[in-house]
Coordinates of C-alpha atoms in Angstrom, one line a residue:
M283 CA -56.3 -49.8 -73.3
S284 CA -56.3 -51.5 -76.2
T285 CA -59.3 -54.4 -77.5
A286 CA -56.1 -56.9 -78.1
E287 CA -55.4 -56.9 -74.1
H288 CA -59.2 -56.3 -73.7
E289 CA -59.5 -60.0 -75.2
K290 CA -56.3 -61.3 -73.6
G291 CA -57.8 -60.3 -70.6
A292 CA -54.4 -58.3 -69.6
V293 CA -57.1 -56.3 -67.7
R294 CA -55.1 -54.5 -64.3
E295 CA -56.7 -52.5 -61.7
T296 CA -56.2 -48.7 -61.2
P297 CA -53.8 -48.4 -58.1
D298 CA -55.9 -45.6 -55.6
R299 CA -53.5 -43.1 -55.2
Y300 CA -55.7 -40.3 -54.5
G301 CA -58.2 -42.2 -52.3
A302 CA -61.2 -42.2 -55.0
F303 CA -60.8 -46.0 -55.5
P304 CA -61.1 -47.2 -52.0
R305 CA -61.8 -50.6 -51.2
L306 CA -64.6 -51.8 -48.7
T307 CA -64.5 -53.6 -46.3
P308 CA -65.7 -57.8 -45.3
E309 CA -68.3 -56.1 -43.0
Q310 CA -68.8 -52.9 -45.6
L311 CA -70.2 -56.0 -48.1
E312 CA -71.7 -57.8 -45.1
D313 CA -73.5 -54.7 -44.4
L314 CA -74.8 -53.7 -47.5
S315 CA -75.7 -57.1 -48.5
A316 CA -78.5 -56.7 -46.2
H317 CA -80.0 -53.8 -48.8
G318 CA -79.5 -55.7 -51.9
E319 CA -78.8 -59.0 -54.2
R320 CA -76.3 -60.9 -55.8
R321 CA -76.3 -60.7 -59.8
R322 CA -73.9 -62.2 -61.5
T323 CA -72.4 -60.5 -64.8
A324 CA -70.7 -61.1 -68.6
E325 CA -67.7 -60.6 -70.2
G326 CA -68.9 -57.0 -72.0
E327 CA -72.1 -56.4 -70.3
V328 CA -72.6 -52.7 -70.1
L329 CA -73.8 -52.3 -65.9
Y330 CA -74.6 -48.7 -67.0
R331 CA -74.3 -46.1 -70.0
E332 CA -73.4 -42.6 -70.2
G333 CA -76.0 -40.1 -70.0
E334 CA -78.2 -42.3 -69.0
P335 CA -79.9 -41.9 -64.7
F336 CA -78.0 -43.9 -62.1
R337 CA -80.9 -46.6 -61.1
E338 CA -78.1 -48.9 -58.7
F339 CA -75.2 -48.8 -56.4
L340 CA -73.1 -51.6 -57.6
V341 CA -70.2 -53.1 -55.4
I342 CA -67.8 -55.8 -57.0
L343 CA -67.5 -58.8 -55.5
S344 CA -65.4 -61.0 -58.4
G345 CA -64.4 -60.2 -61.8
T346 CA -63.6 -56.8 -62.9
V347 CA -64.9 -53.1 -64.5
E348 CA -63.5 -50.6 -66.7
I349 CA -64.9 -47.8 -66.8
L350 CA -64.9 -45.7 -70.2
S351 CA -65.4 -41.9 -71.4
D352 CA -66.7 -41.6 -74.6
Q353 CA -68.0 -45.1 -75.0
G354 CA -67.3 -45.8 -78.4
G355 CA -66.7 -42.9 -79.5
P356 CA -63.5 -40.9 -81.2
D357 CA -61.9 -40.3 -77.5
E358 CA -63.1 -43.4 -76.0
R359 CA -60.6 -44.1 -73.3
T360 CA -60.0 -45.5 -70.0
V361 CA -60.7 -43.5 -66.8
A362 CA -60.3 -46.6 -64.5
V363 CA -60.2 -50.4 -63.8
H364 CA -62.5 -51.7 -60.7
G365 CA -61.7 -54.9 -59.5
P366 CA -63.4 -57.3 -55.9
G367 CA -64.4 -55.3 -53.1
R368 CA -64.3 -51.9 -55.1
F369 CA -67.8 -49.8 -55.8
L370 CA -68.7 -48.4 -59.3
G371 CA -70.3 -44.8 -59.6
E372 CA -69.5 -41.2 -59.3
L373 CA -71.2 -38.2 -57.3
G374 CA -74.0 -38.4 -60.2
L375 CA -75.8 -41.3 -58.5
L376 CA -75.9 -39.7 -55.1
E377 CA -77.2 -36.3 -56.9
G378 CA -79.8 -37.9 -59.3
Q379 CA -77.9 -36.5 -61.7
A380 CA -77.0 -38.8 -65.1
A381 CA -73.7 -40.9 -65.3
F382 CA -70.8 -39.3 -67.2
N383 CA -69.0 -42.3 -68.2
T384 CA -69.8 -46.3 -68.8
A385 CA -69.0 -49.2 -66.9
V386 CA -68.3 -52.2 -68.9
V387 CA -67.7 -55.7 -67.4
R388 CA -64.0 -57.5 -68.3
E389 CA -64.2 -60.0 -66.5
A390 CA -66.8 -61.6 -66.0
G391 CA -67.5 -62.2 -62.0
E392 CA -70.5 -61.3 -59.6
I393 CA -72.0 -58.0 -58.6
L394 CA -73.4 -56.8 -55.5
A395 CA -76.7 -54.4 -56.8
V396 CA -78.2 -51.6 -54.0
P397 CA -81.2 -49.9 -55.3
V398 CA -79.9 -45.3 -55.6
E399 CA -82.7 -44.7 -53.0
R400 CA -81.8 -47.0 -50.7
Q401 CA -77.9 -46.1 -51.1
R402 CA -78.7 -42.6 -50.5
A403 CA -80.1 -43.2 -47.3
L404 CA -77.7 -45.5 -46.6
V405 CA -74.8 -42.8 -47.4
G406 CA -77.3 -40.9 -44.4
S407 CA -77.2 -42.7 -42.2
D408 CA -73.8 -44.7 -41.7
P409 CA -71.6 -42.3 -40.8
V410 CA -68.4 -44.0 -42.4
L411 CA -69.4 -45.9 -44.7
G412 CA -71.0 -42.2 -46.1
D413 CA -68.0 -40.1 -45.6
L414 CA -66.1 -43.3 -47.3
I415 CA -68.6 -42.6 -50.7
L416 CA -68.7 -38.8 -50.6
R417 CA -64.9 -38.8 -50.6
A418 CA -63.8 -41.5 -53.7
Y419 CA -67.1 -40.1 -55.6
L420 CA -65.9 -36.2 -55.2
G421 CA -62.7 -37.4 -56.4
R422 CA -63.8 -39.3 -59.0
R423 CA -65.5 -36.1 -60.2
Y424 CA -62.3 -34.0 -60.2
L425 CA -60.9 -36.3 -62.1
L426 CA -63.5 -36.7 -64.7
I427 CA -63.2 -32.7 -64.5
G428 CA -59.5 -32.7 -65.2
L429 CA -60.2 -35.8 -68.2
G430 CA -62.4 -33.6 -69.9
A431 CA -65.0 -36.1 -69.9
G432 CA -69.0 -35.4 -70.5
F433 CA -70.5 -33.4 -72.6
R434 CA -68.8 -31.0 -75.0
I435 CA -69.5 -27.1 -75.6
L436 CA -68.7 -26.1 -78.7
G437 CA -68.4 -22.3 -79.5
S438 CA -66.2 -19.3 -80.0
C439 CA -64.3 -17.9 -77.6
Y440 CA -66.1 -14.1 -77.8
S441 CA -69.8 -15.7 -77.6
R442 CA -71.3 -14.2 -74.5
D443 CA -73.4 -17.3 -74.5
T444 CA -70.4 -19.8 -74.9
L445 CA -69.2 -17.9 -71.4
R446 CA -72.1 -18.0 -70.4
L447 CA -72.7 -22.2 -70.7
R448 CA -69.0 -22.5 -69.8
E449 CA -69.8 -20.8 -66.4
F450 CA -72.8 -22.7 -65.3
A451 CA -70.7 -26.3 -66.5
A452 CA -68.1 -25.4 -64.0
R453 CA -70.3 -23.6 -60.7
N454 CA -72.3 -26.7 -60.7
R455 CA -69.1 -29.0 -61.2
L456 CA -69.9 -30.7 -64.2
P457 CA -67.8 -32.3 -66.4
H458 CA -67.2 -31.1 -69.6
R459 CA -64.5 -30.0 -72.0
W460 CA -65.2 -26.9 -74.7
V461 CA -64.5 -27.1 -78.1
D462 CA -63.1 -23.3 -79.4
L463 CA -64.6 -22.4 -82.2
E464 CA -62.3 -20.1 -83.3
R465 CA -58.5 -21.9 -82.1
D466 CA -59.7 -26.1 -82.2
K467 CA -59.0 -28.3 -85.0
E468 CA -61.6 -29.8 -83.9
A469 CA -64.2 -27.7 -83.7
E470 CA -64.2 -27.7 -87.9
A471 CA -65.1 -31.6 -88.5
L472 CA -67.6 -31.2 -85.7
L473 CA -69.7 -28.8 -87.3
R474 CA -69.9 -30.4 -90.3
R475 CA -70.7 -34.3 -88.6
F476 CA -73.8 -32.2 -86.9
A477 CA -74.5 -29.8 -90.0
I478 CA -74.4 -27.0 -87.7
R479 CA -74.7 -23.7 -88.9
P480 CA -71.8 -21.2 -87.4
D481 CA -74.7 -19.1 -86.0
E482 CA -76.5 -21.9 -84.6
T483 CA -74.0 -22.0 -82.5
P484 CA -72.6 -22.5 -78.8
V485 CA -74.3 -26.4 -78.8
V486 CA -74.1 -29.0 -76.2
L487 CA -72.9 -32.2 -77.6
W488 CA -73.6 -35.3 -75.8
Q489 CA -72.9 -38.9 -76.4
G490 CA -72.6 -38.5 -79.9
E491 CA -75.7 -37.9 -80.1
R492 CA -77.4 -35.1 -78.1
L493 CA -77.8 -32.2 -80.1
L494 CA -78.7 -29.0 -77.8
R495 CA -77.9 -25.5 -80.2
N496 CA -77.5 -22.8 -77.4
P497 CA -79.3 -24.0 -74.8
S498 CA -80.7 -22.1 -71.6
N499 CA -79.4 -23.2 -68.4
A500 CA -82.1 -24.9 -67.3
E501 CA -82.2 -27.2 -70.9
L502 CA -78.2 -28.0 -70.4
A503 CA -79.6 -28.9 -66.4
R504 CA -82.4 -31.1 -67.6
L505 CA -80.3 -32.8 -70.1
I506 CA -77.7 -34.1 -67.4
G507 CA -80.4 -34.0 -64.7
L508 CA -80.1 -31.2 -62.1
P509 CA -83.1 -30.2 -61.0
A510 CA -83.8 -27.9 -63.2
P511 CA -88.1 -26.5 -62.4
A512 CA -90.4 -28.1 -64.8
P513 CA -91.8 -25.4 -66.9
A514 CA -94.7 -22.7 -65.1
P515 CA -96.6 -24.0 -61.4
S516 CA -99.2 -21.8 -61.0
A517 CA -99.5 -20.1 -57.2
E518 CA -101.9 -21.7 -57.2
N519 CA -101.0 -25.2 -57.1
E520 CA -97.5 -24.8 -55.7
R521 CA -96.9 -23.8 -51.5
C522 CA -94.2 -24.1 -49.6
E523 CA -94.0 -23.1 -45.8
V524 CA -90.7 -21.8 -46.7
M525 CA -88.8 -20.9 -49.9
V526 CA -84.8 -20.0 -50.2
V527 CA -83.5 -17.9 -52.2
G528 CA -80.0 -18.3 -53.2
A529 CA -78.0 -22.4 -52.2
G530 CA -75.3 -21.2 -50.5
P531 CA -73.9 -22.1 -46.9
A532 CA -76.7 -19.6 -45.6
G533 CA -79.1 -21.2 -47.9
L534 CA -78.3 -24.5 -47.3
A535 CA -78.6 -24.3 -44.1
A536 CA -81.6 -22.6 -44.0
A537 CA -82.5 -25.8 -46.3
V538 CA -81.4 -28.4 -43.7
Y539 CA -83.0 -26.9 -40.2
G540 CA -86.0 -26.1 -42.0
A541 CA -86.6 -29.2 -44.0
S542 CA -85.3 -31.3 -40.6
D543 CA -87.5 -29.2 -38.0
G544 CA -90.8 -30.0 -40.2
L545 CA -91.2 -27.9 -42.8
T546 CA -92.2 -28.1 -46.4
T547 CA -88.6 -25.8 -47.7
V548 CA -88.2 -25.5 -51.2
T549 CA -84.1 -23.5 -52.1
V550 CA -83.7 -22.3 -55.7
D551 CA -80.7 -20.8 -57.0
A552 CA -80.5 -19.1 -60.4
V553 CA -76.4 -20.4 -61.1
A554 CA -75.4 -23.0 -58.7
T555 CA -75.1 -24.3 -55.2
G556 CA -72.7 -24.0 -53.5
G557 CA -72.2 -19.5 -53.7
Q558 CA -69.2 -18.4 -53.3
A559 CA -67.2 -20.7 -51.1
A560 CA -68.0 -23.3 -53.4
T561 CA -64.7 -22.1 -55.5
S562 CA -62.5 -22.3 -52.6
S563 CA -59.6 -25.1 -52.8
R564 CA -59.7 -25.3 -49.1
I565 CA -61.1 -23.4 -46.3
E566 CA -59.1 -24.0 -43.4
N567 CA -61.3 -21.7 -40.6
Y568 CA -64.1 -23.9 -40.7
L569 CA -65.3 -25.0 -37.5
G570 CA -64.4 -28.9 -36.9
F571 CA -62.1 -28.9 -40.3
P572 CA -58.8 -28.9 -38.3
S573 CA -57.3 -30.4 -42.1
G574 CA -59.6 -28.2 -44.0
I575 CA -62.2 -29.3 -46.4
S576 CA -62.8 -27.3 -49.7
G577 CA -65.7 -25.4 -50.8
G578 CA -66.8 -28.1 -53.1
E579 CA -66.8 -31.0 -51.0
L580 CA -68.0 -29.1 -48.3
I581 CA -71.2 -27.8 -50.1
E582 CA -72.0 -31.5 -51.6
R583 CA -71.9 -32.7 -48.0
A584 CA -74.8 -29.9 -47.2
V585 CA -76.6 -30.7 -50.8
L586 CA -77.2 -33.8 -49.7
Q587 CA -77.6 -33.9 -45.5
A588 CA -80.4 -30.7 -47.5
H589 CA -81.9 -34.3 -49.5
K590 CA -81.7 -36.4 -46.8
F591 CA -84.2 -34.3 -44.5
G592 CA -87.0 -33.8 -47.5
A593 CA -85.6 -30.2 -48.8
R594 CA -86.4 -29.6 -52.8
L595 CA -83.8 -28.1 -54.4
M596 CA -83.9 -26.1 -57.8
V597 CA -81.2 -25.5 -59.8
P598 CA -80.9 -22.7 -62.1
A599 CA -84.1 -21.2 -61.3
E600 CA -84.1 -17.0 -60.7
V601 CA -86.5 -15.7 -58.8
S602 CA -87.1 -12.1 -60.2
A603 CA -89.9 -10.8 -58.2
L604 CA -92.0 -11.1 -54.5
T605 CA -95.3 -10.0 -53.9
P606 CA -97.3 -10.3 -51.1
Q607 CA -100.3 -11.4 -50.5
D608 CA -102.3 -12.7 -48.1
D609 CA -100.0 -13.1 -44.9
E610 CA -98.0 -14.6 -47.5
Y611 CA -95.5 -14.6 -50.8
I612 CA -96.0 -15.0 -54.6
V613 CA -92.2 -15.7 -55.5
T614 CA -92.4 -15.2 -58.7
F615 CA -89.4 -16.6 -61.7
T616 CA -87.7 -15.0 -64.6
D617 CA -89.7 -17.7 -66.4
G618 CA -92.8 -16.5 -65.9
S619 CA -93.7 -19.5 -63.3
R620 CA -95.1 -18.3 -59.6
A621 CA -95.2 -20.4 -56.2
R622 CA -96.0 -19.6 -53.2
A623 CA -94.7 -19.0 -50.3
G624 CA -95.2 -19.0 -46.0
A625 CA -92.2 -17.2 -45.2
V626 CA -88.6 -16.8 -47.1
V627 CA -85.3 -16.1 -46.9
L628 CA -83.3 -14.3 -48.9
A629 CA -79.5 -16.2 -49.0
S630 CA -78.3 -15.0 -53.0
G631 CA -75.4 -13.8 -51.4
V632 CA -73.0 -12.1 -53.9
R633 CA -70.5 -12.0 -56.7
Y634 CA -67.5 -10.6 -57.3
R635 CA -67.3 -6.9 -58.4
R636 CA -65.1 -6.7 -62.4
L637 CA -61.9 -5.0 -62.7
E638 CA -62.2 -2.2 -64.5
V639 CA -59.5 -1.9 -67.0
P640 CA -59.5 -1.0 -70.7
G641 CA -59.5 -4.2 -73.3
I642 CA -60.9 -7.3 -70.2
D643 CA -63.4 -7.7 -71.2
R644 CA -62.8 -9.1 -74.5
L645 CA -61.0 -11.3 -72.4
E646 CA -63.4 -12.7 -69.6
G647 CA -64.0 -16.3 -70.0
I648 CA -60.6 -16.9 -71.9
S649 CA -58.2 -15.8 -70.0
V650 CA -59.7 -13.9 -66.6
Y651 CA -61.3 -15.3 -63.9
Y652 CA -63.8 -15.1 -60.8
A653 CA -63.3 -18.4 -60.3
A654 CA -60.6 -20.5 -59.3
T655 CA -61.5 -24.6 -59.2
V656 CA -60.3 -27.0 -60.7
H657 CA -61.5 -26.1 -64.4
E658 CA -59.7 -22.4 -64.4
A659 CA -56.5 -24.5 -62.8
G660 CA -56.8 -27.0 -65.1
L661 CA -56.0 -24.6 -68.3
C662 CA -53.9 -22.6 -66.3
R663 CA -51.4 -26.0 -67.4
A664 CA -47.6 -25.0 -66.0
D665 CA -48.0 -21.1 -67.3
P666 CA -47.6 -18.1 -64.4
V667 CA -51.0 -16.4 -63.4
A668 CA -52.2 -13.3 -60.9
V669 CA -54.4 -12.8 -58.8
V670 CA -56.1 -9.7 -57.5
G671 CA -56.8 -9.1 -54.1
G672 CA -56.3 -8.6 -50.7
G673 CA -58.7 -10.9 -48.8
N674 CA -59.0 -14.7 -48.2
S675 CA -60.2 -15.6 -51.2
A676 CA -57.6 -14.2 -52.7
G677 CA -55.1 -16.0 -51.0
Q678 CA -57.4 -19.4 -51.4
A679 CA -57.0 -18.7 -54.8
A680 CA -53.6 -17.4 -55.0
L681 CA -52.7 -21.3 -52.8
F682 CA -54.6 -23.4 -54.9
L683 CA -53.3 -21.9 -58.1
A684 CA -49.5 -22.4 -56.9
Q685 CA -49.8 -26.2 -57.5
H686 CA -50.7 -26.0 -61.1
A687 CA -49.3 -22.6 -62.2
S688 CA -44.9 -22.6 -63.1
G689 CA -46.1 -18.8 -60.9
V690 CA -48.2 -17.3 -58.9
H691 CA -48.2 -13.0 -58.8
L692 CA -50.8 -11.7 -55.7
L693 CA -51.4 -8.4 -56.5
V694 CA -52.1 -6.4 -53.5
R695 CA -53.9 -2.4 -53.7
G696 CA -53.2 -2.3 -49.8
G697 CA -50.2 -1.8 -48.6
D698 CA -51.0 -5.2 -45.9
L699 CA -51.8 -8.3 -46.0
N700 CA -52.7 -8.4 -42.9
A701 CA -55.5 -6.2 -43.3
D702 CA -58.3 -8.3 -44.8
M703 CA -56.3 -12.2 -45.0
S704 CA -56.4 -14.2 -42.2
R705 CA -52.7 -14.7 -40.2
Y706 CA -52.9 -18.2 -41.2
L707 CA -53.3 -17.6 -44.7
V708 CA -50.6 -14.5 -44.8
D709 CA -48.4 -17.0 -43.4
Q710 CA -49.3 -19.7 -46.1
V711 CA -48.7 -17.3 -48.6
E712 CA -45.4 -15.3 -47.8
Q713 CA -43.7 -18.8 -46.9
H714 CA -44.7 -20.8 -50.5
P715 CA -41.7 -20.1 -52.9
T716 CA -43.9 -19.9 -56.0
I717 CA -46.2 -17.3 -54.9
E718 CA -45.3 -13.6 -55.0
G719 CA -46.5 -11.1 -53.4
L720 CA -47.0 -7.0 -54.2
L721 CA -48.1 -5.0 -52.8
H722 CA -49.5 -1.4 -53.5
T723 CA -50.2 -2.7 -56.9
E724 CA -53.3 -2.1 -59.4
V725 CA -53.4 -3.7 -63.2
R726 CA -53.4 -1.3 -65.4
G727 CA -53.9 -2.7 -68.5
V728 CA -54.0 -6.0 -70.4
A729 CA -52.4 -7.4 -73.2
G730 CA -52.8 -10.8 -75.6
D731 CA -54.9 -10.8 -79.3
E732 CA -56.9 -14.1 -78.4
Q733 CA -56.2 -14.8 -74.8
L734 CA -54.0 -12.9 -71.3
E735 CA -50.3 -12.8 -72.3
S736 CA -49.1 -9.8 -69.9
L737 CA -50.4 -7.3 -67.6
T738 CA -49.1 -3.7 -67.0
V739 CA -49.4 -2.9 -63.4
E740 CA -48.4 0.3 -61.2
D741 CA -47.4 0.8 -57.5
N742 CA -50.1 3.2 -56.4
T743 CA -47.6 4.7 -54.2
S744 CA -44.5 5.7 -56.8
K745 CA -46.3 5.2 -60.4
E746 CA -44.2 3.1 -61.4
R747 CA -45.4 0.5 -64.2
R748 CA -43.7 -2.7 -65.2
E749 CA -44.9 -5.6 -67.1
L750 CA -45.8 -9.0 -65.5
Q751 CA -46.0 -12.1 -67.6
A752 CA -49.2 -13.8 -66.9
A753 CA -51.5 -16.9 -69.1
A754 CA -54.6 -15.9 -66.6
L755 CA -56.1 -13.8 -63.9
F756 CA -57.7 -14.0 -61.7
V757 CA -59.9 -11.4 -59.7
F758 CA -61.3 -11.3 -56.2
I759 CA -62.0 -7.3 -55.1
G760 CA -64.4 -7.7 -53.5
A761 CA -68.5 -8.3 -53.7
R762 CA -71.9 -6.8 -54.7
P763 CA -74.9 -8.3 -53.7
R764 CA -77.3 -10.1 -55.7
T765 CA -80.6 -7.8 -54.8
E766 CA -81.2 -6.0 -58.3
W767 CA -85.0 -7.5 -58.2
L768 CA -85.3 -6.3 -54.3
K769 CA -85.4 -2.5 -55.4
G770 CA -88.8 -1.1 -54.6
V771 CA -89.7 -4.3 -52.6
L772 CA -87.6 -4.2 -48.8
A773 CA -85.2 -1.8 -47.5
L774 CA -81.3 -1.9 -48.3
D775 CA -78.4 0.0 -47.9
E776 CA -76.7 2.3 -49.8
R777 CA -75.0 -0.5 -51.6
G778 CA -77.1 -3.0 -52.3
F779 CA -77.3 -5.1 -49.0
V780 CA -80.5 -6.1 -47.0
L781 CA -81.9 -4.0 -43.8
T782 CA -82.4 -6.5 -41.1
G783 CA -83.5 -6.3 -37.5
A784 CA -83.4 -2.9 -35.7
D785 CA -82.1 -1.2 -39.2
A786 CA -85.2 -2.3 -41.1
G787 CA -87.4 -0.9 -37.9
A788 CA -85.7 2.2 -38.6
V789 CA -86.6 2.6 -41.9
A790 CA -90.2 0.4 -41.8
D791 CA -93.9 0.9 -43.1
T792 CA -95.1 1.9 -39.5
N793 CA -98.5 1.0 -39.6
R794 CA -97.7 -2.7 -41.4
W795 CA -96.3 -3.4 -37.9
A796 CA -98.1 -2.0 -35.5
S797 CA -101.0 -4.8 -36.5
L798 CA -98.4 -7.0 -35.4
G799 CA -97.8 -5.8 -32.2
R800 CA -93.8 -6.1 -32.9
D801 CA -90.4 -4.7 -34.5
P802 CA -88.7 -7.0 -36.7
M803 CA -86.9 -9.4 -35.7
L804 CA -82.7 -10.1 -35.3
L805 CA -82.4 -11.0 -39.4
E806 CA -86.3 -9.7 -40.4
T807 CA -86.5 -7.2 -43.2
T808 CA -89.1 -4.3 -43.4
L809 CA -91.2 -7.3 -44.8
P810 CA -92.9 -9.9 -41.8
G811 CA -91.7 -13.2 -42.3
V812 CA -89.0 -12.0 -45.0
F813 CA -85.5 -12.7 -43.8
A814 CA -81.7 -12.4 -44.7
A815 CA -79.0 -14.7 -43.8
G816 CA -75.2 -14.6 -45.0
D817 CA -73.2 -12.2 -47.4
V818 CA -76.6 -10.4 -48.9
R819 CA -77.4 -8.9 -45.6
S820 CA -75.8 -5.5 -44.4
G821 CA -73.6 -6.0 -41.8
S822 CA -73.1 -9.8 -42.0
V823 CA -69.6 -10.8 -41.0
K824 CA -68.5 -11.9 -44.2
R825 CA -67.6 -15.6 -43.8
V826 CA -69.1 -19.5 -44.4
A827 CA -68.9 -20.6 -40.5
S828 CA -71.5 -17.0 -40.2
A829 CA -73.6 -17.4 -43.4
T830 CA -74.2 -21.0 -42.2
G831 CA -74.7 -19.9 -38.6
E832 CA -77.0 -17.0 -39.8
G833 CA -79.2 -19.6 -42.4
A834 CA -79.8 -22.1 -39.4
M835 CA -81.2 -18.8 -37.3
A836 CA -83.2 -18.3 -40.0
I837 CA -85.4 -21.0 -39.3
R838 CA -85.5 -20.3 -35.5
L839 CA -86.5 -16.9 -36.4
V840 CA -89.1 -18.0 -38.9
H841 CA -90.4 -20.8 -35.9
E842 CA -91.5 -17.5 -34.4
H843 CA -93.1 -15.7 -37.1
R844 CA -95.5 -18.8 -37.4
E845 CA -95.9 -19.0 -33.9
R846 CA -97.0 -14.6 -32.8
K847 CA -99.6 -12.8 -32.5
G848 CA -98.5 -9.4 -31.2
N849 CA -96.1 -9.4 -28.8
L850 CA -97.4 -13.0 -27.2
V851 CA -96.0 -16.7 -28.7
T852 CA -98.9 -19.1 -29.0
V853 CA -99.2 -21.7 -26.7
G854 CA -100.9 -25.0 -26.3
P855 CA -103.2 -26.9 -24.0
E856 CA -100.9 -27.2 -21.2
G857 CA -98.8 -23.3 -21.2
R858 CA -96.0 -25.1 -23.9
R859 CA -95.8 -23.5 -27.1
P860 CA -96.5 -26.2 -29.6
E861 CA -93.9 -28.2 -31.2
A862 CA -92.7 -26.6 -34.4
G863 CA -91.1 -29.6 -36.5
G864 CA -91.1 -32.7 -36.7
P865 CA -89.0 -35.5 -34.1
V866 CA -85.2 -34.1 -35.7
S867 CA -83.7 -31.4 -33.0
S868 CA -82.8 -28.6 -35.0
R869 CA -80.2 -27.5 -32.1

């Protein structure tokens, strides 16, 4: 929209085509009025600015407000224009992040301003209003990601640090744009403008003035307001009753149930909240969501729920060691900081296995991916792509990518989709007009200088090979647990998954457990008070619902561990078991 149009007052409201810009009802406006204050606005007034934290939830009562990306910069563009009854902000408001756009008053009027903390409480207590706001904010976040708004990552496609920063931004669902030093015409001008030497890249640029040279994930997190840990608290001054390692579905369930039970609960993750579930475009067999729910939306709801009950989330925070000490545990992080925990829930999940094909490593992060999110889909445009794998993750990825690519080759090593994929997904995949399922098919080679151009695939029964055109390859071929740091600390199975329950009891130190007068409980490891939940646990069912259930169950067992002396359960003065938590039910 041009400056002349603004001066003439020709500002038209953006239509709400995708549910991202809903209008509040008069009843909702009246309810919100009790929690905020009315304020007059002036034309040109900036209500909040990109890069700064949100302080208020704003509702337009009269007048219009324009939302701008990169305001005042060379890439300034209008994201949306809102009129009376609409509210401002996006997902960062609920999660304590900085704003990824700027709100400017175009037609003077009146707004209702509600303090952010009060608004977050309202979202948690009013299910109708909360659902409306959350869905709108999720839609706006994905809109910003699609526009390439937010910060820029300036770096070479051949740089591992560039790949690291891009993966961190994508996994945390952060609006950003990658400027490739090797191919983007804008790159050289930016290097000169900010006096950046090529050997100082990758760099992160935001708002034309903030510049981080090859930042760590934690430094980038702090820039945009993610709850990254502050440098190094000692074990003496940082203690929690439950430390949850991993923030996927199991870890977030443990955070919600632990905090709602009144336990001081800290949940940490090395990369992002959500784990593999957050990369799923749609989960259709999760109880309570008959029309399905995206992994991103499910995780954002869980994060808000954990915050509601007072759980503390720290991202990124990578654990490097677990040490028993005085019936508790010292948790050590890779930055050298430590914390003490009364009990530990291991929910670190799994990572997808890499595809072992000659030359593929140089294309990873450029056109070979191990997740299929909005970010990766946006890079495919209308080109054909290939998905490797025969499980649910591969099926969900193929269906999602079919909305963006001109065609999807689904490459399955086995001879039957039904072997590892849910029936409802098989039906959708087989009926989709742009998905080609190729059974008994394996990738043997990749071609392309700067990015993937084609694949060499082989029929593993006939050994016949052929070329497939593909601009991107998405790999979902099984997973390995994130347990390297636990070797020698507690018992793992032959594949590295954590042993629990009877399996743990069979190999546990009998002297340690004899002193307790009991064996490991169902989800307990070979260390008393250390539990494993979700995909990281040996023998677990690799489904989101089961991971969530195990996270909740782990907290129940934490209570049992805290209350039991030997084989007896501690009882209160009237023969009743003491309450484990506060007034909120954990059932």
